[in-house]
């Protein structure tokens, strides 16, 4: 990654990678097994550059603190930058706003426990917002990671297991000469493959499973309720319940090809879906939900899609503040 900042050219400039480094240090130092060597390395990192110190102080302005940790080296490192800083309010609002937009990492930290953050940081494979990645597994199976997705892969002589920590994946599973079972686990349940192609998307409070070919068995984590899902079927489930299975039209499952295909989708739902692939913060008036969208849209052409919507519908897209955009009805 190039050492280039997205902040304005002023004294509060913080390069993107420095903000990410500060985030990673916060995650690691919260872990129960953090070592004295790692704390020493953190202290060295902190003292190497004023930008490192500014990035760390910006994290603290979001309410993130390691004051609860008692290790003397860590307390010494944090105390050293407190003494150097004339004021805790080191950053203007616009600089903090830019920090918020750095992949959503700082905002995510506030909403998550350190253990979850560490789990995501240490994962085998991950994608950034707007990124998609195809991975060929050791047995020839393929997994495609959608935007903002985190997974672990655990292959051994007894099993083939994928752990979906966050986001959405599409899997094409091949038969294993060693006859090892293939499964995907996530927060809400266990999905056992019976020779198939399927898609899993984890939302905040539930998971959606879509089967393209073959059959899978899904088991809810807490209740152990089970359901068989077949080709061209979809089911929503959480840790306790599995809803009724429904038939679907697979031609609208095109994200793995870099496209978003929809038919008569309410505009507000379309905007929410589209925004998954951009670092922009998009808001809209409730009144726009009365419009419907149909078509196939390139996921990597976020701004062009918004421009097209603005031309086709009586709406206007306004850039309000850096990465913030708002969509409203055009005035008559």
Coordinates of C-alpha atoms in Angstrom, one line a residue:
X1 CA 0.0 0.0 0.0
X2 CA 1.4 3.4 -0.9
X3 CA 2.0 5.9 2.0
X4 CA -0.7 8.3 0.8
X5 CA -3.4 10.0 2.9
X6 CA -6.9 10.7 1.9
X7 CA -7.0 13.6 4.4
X8 CA -6.6 17.2 3.4
X9 CA -3.1 18.6 3.1
X10 CA -2.8 20.1 6.6
X11 CA -1.1 19.4 9.9
X12 CA -3.6 16.7 10.9
X13 CA -2.8 14.6 7.9
X14 CA -2.9 10.9 8.8
X15 CA -2.1 8.3 6.1
X16 CA -4.5 5.5 5.6
X17 CA -2.1 2.7 6.5
X18 CA -1.2 4.5 9.8
X19 CA -4.8 4.6 10.8
X20 CA -5.1 0.9 10.0
X21 CA -1.9 0.2 12.0
X22 CA -3.4 2.0 15.0
X23 CA -6.6 -0.1 14.6
X24 CA -4.6 -3.3 14.5
X25 CA -2.5 -2.4 17.5
X26 CA -5.7 -1.7 19.4
X27 CA -7.1 -5.1 18.6
X28 CA -3.9 -6.9 19.4
X29 CA -3.3 -5.2 22.8
X30 CA -6.8 -6.0 23.9
X31 CA -6.1 -9.8 23.6
X32 CA -5.6 -11.8 26.7
X33 CA -2.4 -13.4 25.3
X34 CA -0.6 -10.2 24.4
X35 CA 3.1 -10.6 25.1
X36 CA 5.7 -8.2 26.6
X37 CA 7.5 -8.3 23.3
X38 CA 4.4 -7.1 21.5
X39 CA 3.9 -4.3 24.0
X40 CA 7.5 -3.2 23.5
X41 CA 7.0 -3.2 19.7
X42 CA 3.8 -1.1 20.2
X43 CA 5.8 1.3 22.3
X44 CA 8.4 1.6 19.5
X45 CA 5.7 2.1 16.9
X46 CA 4.1 4.8 18.9
X47 CA 7.3 6.7 19.5
X48 CA 8.5 6.4 15.9
X49 CA 6.3 9.1 14.4
X50 CA 4.0 11.9 15.5
X51 CA 1.5 10.6 12.9
X52 CA 1.3 7.3 14.9
X53 CA 0.6 9.2 18.0
X54 CA -2.1 11.3 16.3
X55 CA -3.8 8.2 14.9
X56 CA -3.8 6.6 18.4
X57 CA -5.2 9.8 20.0
X58 CA -7.9 9.9 17.4
X59 CA -8.9 6.4 18.4
X60 CA -9.1 7.6 22.0
X61 CA -11.4 10.4 20.9
X62 CA -13.9 7.7 19.8
X63 CA -13.9 6.3 23.4
X64 CA -11.3 3.6 22.8
X65 CA -8.8 3.2 25.5
X66 CA -6.4 0.7 26.9
X67 CA -6.3 2.3 30.4
X68 CA -7.8 -0.9 31.9
X69 CA -4.6 -2.8 31.1
X70 CA -2.1 -2.8 33.9
X71 CA 1.1 -3.7 32.2
X72 CA 3.7 -1.1 33.1
X73 CA 5.2 -0.9 29.7
X74 CA 1.9 -0.2 28.1
X75 CA 1.0 2.4 30.7
X76 CA 4.3 4.0 30.1
X77 CA 3.8 4.2 26.3
X78 CA 0.4 5.7 26.7
X79 CA 1.5 8.2 29.3
X80 CA 4.3 9.4 27.1
X81 CA 2.0 10.6 24.4
X82 CA -0.5 12.0 26.9
X83 CA 2.3 14.2 28.3
X84 CA 3.3 15.3 24.8
X85 CA -0.2 16.2 23.8
X86 CA -1.3 19.8 24.9
X87 CA -4.9 18.9 24.4
X88 CA -7.0 15.8 23.9
X89 CA -9.0 17.5 21.2
X90 CA -6.2 17.2 18.6
X91 CA -8.4 16.8 15.6
X92 CA -11.0 18.9 13.9
X93 CA -14.3 17.4 13.0
X94 CA -13.4 16.9 9.4
X95 CA -10.3 14.9 10.2
X96 CA -12.3 12.6 12.5
X97 CA -14.8 12.2 9.8
X98 CA -12.1 11.0 7.5
X99 CA -10.8 8.5 10.1
X100 CA -14.4 7.2 10.3
X101 CA -14.3 6.4 6.6
X102 CA -11.1 4.4 6.6
X103 CA -12.8 1.2 5.7
X104 CA -15.2 1.6 8.6
X105 CA -12.5 0.1 10.8
X106 CA -12.8 2.6 13.7
X107 CA -16.6 2.6 13.8
X108 CA -16.5 -1.2 13.7
X109 CA -14.3 -1.3 16.7
X110 CA -16.8 0.7 18.8
X111 CA -19.6 -1.8 17.9
X112 CA -17.6 -5.0 18.5
X113 CA -15.8 -6.8 21.3
X114 CA -12.0 -7.1 21.1
X115 CA -12.3 -10.8 20.7
X116 CA -14.4 -10.4 17.6
X117 CA -11.9 -7.8 16.2
X118 CA -9.0 -10.1 16.8
X119 CA -10.8 -13.0 15.2
X120 CA -11.4 -10.9 12.0
X121 CA -7.9 -9.6 12.0
X122 CA -6.4 -13.1 12.2
X123 CA -8.7 -14.7 9.7
X124 CA -7.4 -16.8 6.8
X125 CA -9.1 -14.7 4.0
X126 CA -10.9 -11.4 4.0
X127 CA -12.1 -8.7 1.5
X128 CA -12.3 -5.0 1.9
X129 CA -15.4 -3.0 1.1
X130 CA -16.1 -3.2 -2.6
X131 CA -13.6 -6.1 -3.1
X132 CA -14.4 -9.6 -4.3
X133 CA -12.0 -12.5 -4.2
X134 CA -12.0 -16.0 -5.6
X135 CA -10.1 -18.8 -3.8
X136 CA -9.3 -22.3 -5.0
X137 CA -9.3 -24.7 -2.0
X138 CA -6.9 -27.6 -1.6
X139 CA -9.5 -30.2 -2.9
X140 CA -10.4 -28.2 -6.0
X141 CA -13.5 -26.6 -4.4
X142 CA -14.0 -22.9 -5.0
X143 CA -15.0 -20.1 -2.6
X144 CA -15.8 -16.6 -3.7
X145 CA -15.8 -13.9 -1.1
X146 CA -18.1 -10.9 -1.6
X147 CA -17.5 -7.4 -0.3
X148 CA -16.4 -6.9 3.4
X149 CA -16.2 -10.7 4.1
X150 CA -14.1 -12.7 6.5
X151 CA -13.6 -16.5 6.5
X152 CA -11.4 -19.2 8.0
X153 CA -10.6 -22.5 6.2
X154 CA -9.9 -25.6 8.2
X155 CA -8.9 -28.6 6.1
X156 CA -7.5 -31.7 7.8
X157 CA -7.6 -35.5 7.3
X158 CA -11.1 -35.8 8.8
X159 CA -13.0 -32.8 7.5
X160 CA -13.3 -29.8 5.2
X161 CA -14.7 -26.9 7.1
X162 CA -15.3 -23.2 6.3
X163 CA -16.0 -20.7 9.0
X164 CA -17.9 -17.6 7.9
X165 CA -17.1 -14.8 10.4
X166 CA -18.7 -12.0 8.4
X167 CA -20.2 -11.2 5.1
X168 CA -21.1 -13.4 2.1
X169 CA -19.6 -16.3 0.3
X170 CA -20.5 -18.4 -2.8
X171 CA -19.2 -22.0 -2.8
X172 CA -18.8 -24.6 -5.5
X173 CA -18.0 -27.9 -3.7
X174 CA -16.4 -30.9 -5.4
X175 CA -16.5 -34.5 -4.3
X176 CA -13.6 -35.4 -2.2
X177 CA -11.6 -38.6 -3.0
X178 CA -10.9 -39.0 0.7
X179 CA -14.7 -38.7 1.4
X180 CA -14.2 -36.0 4.0
X181 CA -17.4 -34.1 4.8
X182 CA -17.7 -30.5 3.8
X183 CA -19.4 -27.9 6.1
X184 CA -19.8 -24.2 6.7
X185 CA -20.3 -22.8 10.2
X186 CA -21.2 -19.3 11.2
X187 CA -22.8 -17.5 14.1
X188 CA -26.3 -18.8 13.3
X189 CA -25.8 -22.5 12.3
X190 CA -24.0 -25.3 10.6
X191 CA -24.5 -26.0 6.8
X192 CA -23.5 -29.4 5.7
X193 CA -22.9 -30.0 2.0
X194 CA -24.3 -32.9 0.1
X195 CA -22.4 -32.2 -3.2
X196 CA -23.6 -28.7 -4.2
X197 CA -23.2 -25.1 -5.1
X198 CA -24.6 -22.6 -2.6
X199 CA -24.4 -19.1 -1.3
X200 CA -24.4 -17.9 2.4
X201 CA -24.9 -14.3 3.5
X202 CA -24.7 -13.3 7.2
X203 CA -26.7 -10.3 8.2
X204 CA -26.7 -8.6 11.6
X205 CA -29.4 -10.9 13.1
X206 CA -29.9 -13.7 10.7
X207 CA -28.3 -15.7 7.8
X208 CA -29.7 -16.4 4.3
X209 CA -28.8 -19.6 2.5
X210 CA -29.4 -20.0 -1.2
X211 CA -28.8 -23.3 -3.0
X212 CA -28.0 -23.3 -6.7
X213 CA -27.3 -27.0 -7.2
X214 CA -27.6 -30.2 -5.1
X215 CA -28.7 -30.2 -1.5
X216 CA -27.5 -28.9 2.0
X217 CA -28.6 -29.6 5.5
X218 CA -28.8 -26.6 7.8
X219 CA -28.8 -26.8 11.6
X220 CA -29.6 -23.8 13.9
X221 CA -26.8 -23.3 16.5
X222 CA -28.9 -23.0 19.7
X223 CA -32.1 -25.0 18.9
X224 CA -30.6 -27.7 16.7
X225 CA -33.6 -27.4 14.4
X226 CA -32.7 -28.8 11.0
X227 CA -33.9 -28.4 7.4
X228 CA -32.9 -29.8 4.0
X229 CA -32.6 -27.1 1.3
X230 CA -32.5 -28.1 -2.4
X231 CA -31.5 -26.5 -5.7
X232 CA -33.2 -23.2 -6.5
X233 CA -34.4 -22.8 -2.9
X234 CA -33.6 -20.3 -0.2
X235 CA -34.0 -20.2 3.6
X236 CA -33.6 -17.6 6.3
X237 CA -32.4 -18.8 9.7
X238 CA -30.9 -17.6 13.0
X239 CA -29.5 -19.4 16.0
X240 CA -32.9 -20.5 17.2
X241 CA -35.3 -20.7 14.1
X242 CA -35.3 -21.9 10.5
X243 CA -38.0 -20.2 8.5
X244 CA -40.0 -21.8 5.7
X245 CA -38.0 -22.7 2.6
X246 CA -39.0 -20.8 -0.5
X247 CA -38.3 -21.1 -4.2
X248 CA -36.2 -18.4 -5.9
X249 CA -35.1 -17.3 -9.3
X250 CA -31.3 -17.8 -9.5
X251 CA -30.7 -15.3 -12.3
X252 CA -30.8 -12.5 -9.7
X253 CA -27.8 -14.1 -7.8
X254 CA -25.2 -12.3 -9.9
X255 CA -22.9 -10.6 -7.5
X256 CA -20.2 -13.2 -8.0
X257 CA -19.9 -12.0 -11.6
X258 CA -19.5 -8.4 -10.4
X259 CA -23.1 -7.4 -11.2
X260 CA -26.2 -6.5 -9.2
X261 CA -29.3 -7.9 -10.9
X262 CA -32.7 -6.8 -9.5
X263 CA -36.3 -6.8 -10.6
X264 CA -38.9 -4.3 -9.1
X265 CA -36.8 -3.8 -6.0
X266 CA -37.8 -0.8 -3.9
X267 CA -35.3 2.0 -4.4
X268 CA -34.4 2.2 -0.7
X269 CA -33.6 -1.5 -0.6
X270 CA -31.6 -1.2 -3.8
X271 CA -29.6 1.7 -2.4
X272 CA -28.8 -0.2 0.8
X273 CA -27.6 -3.2 -1.3
X274 CA -25.5 -1.0 -3.6
X275 CA -23.9 0.8 -0.7
X276 CA -22.4 -2.5 0.5
X277 CA -19.8 -2.0 -2.2
X278 CA -18.8 1.5 -1.5
X279 CA -17.1 3.3 1.4
X280 CA -19.5 6.2 1.0
X281 CA -22.1 6.8 3.6
X282 CA -25.4 7.0 1.8
X283 CA -28.7 8.3 3.3
X284 CA -32.0 8.8 1.6
X285 CA -35.5 10.2 2.3
X286 CA -38.2 7.6 3.0
X287 CA -40.2 9.1 0.1
X288 CA -37.8 7.5 -2.4
X289 CA -39.0 4.0 -1.4
X290 CA -42.0 4.4 -3.6
X291 CA -39.9 3.9 -6.7
X292 CA -38.8 0.5 -8.0
X293 CA -35.6 -0.5 -9.8
X294 CA -35.1 -3.2 -12.4
X295 CA -31.9 -4.0 -14.3
X296 CA -28.4 -5.2 -14.1
X297 CA -25.8 -2.9 -12.6
X298 CA -22.0 -3.1 -12.4
X299 CA -20.9 -3.2 -8.8
X300 CA -17.6 -1.5 -9.5
X301 CA -19.3 1.5 -11.1
X302 CA -20.9 2.9 -7.9
X303 CA -21.0 6.5 -9.0
X304 CA -22.1 5.7 -12.5
X305 CA -25.0 3.7 -11.1
X306 CA -26.1 6.7 -8.9
X307 CA -25.8 9.0 -11.9
X308 CA -28.0 6.7 -13.9
X309 CA -30.6 6.6 -11.2
X310 CA -30.6 10.3 -11.0
X311 CA -31.2 10.5 -14.8
X312 CA -34.0 7.9 -14.8
X313 CA -35.9 8.8 -11.7
X314 CA -37.1 12.1 -10.2
X315 CA -34.4 12.1 -7.5
X316 CA -31.2 14.0 -6.9
X317 CA -28.0 12.8 -5.4
X318 CA -26.2 15.4 -3.2
X319 CA -22.7 15.2 -1.8
X320 CA -23.0 16.7 1.6
X321 CA -19.7 16.2 3.4
X322 CA -16.8 14.3 2.0
X323 CA -18.0 10.7 1.7
X324 CA -21.6 11.5 2.8
X325 CA -24.2 11.4 0.0
X326 CA -28.0 12.0 0.4
X327 CA -30.7 11.1 -2.1
X328 CA -33.9 13.1 -2.1
X329 CA -36.9 13.8 -4.4
X330 CA -36.4 16.5 -6.9
X331 CA -38.4 19.6 -6.3
X332 CA -41.2 20.1 -8.8

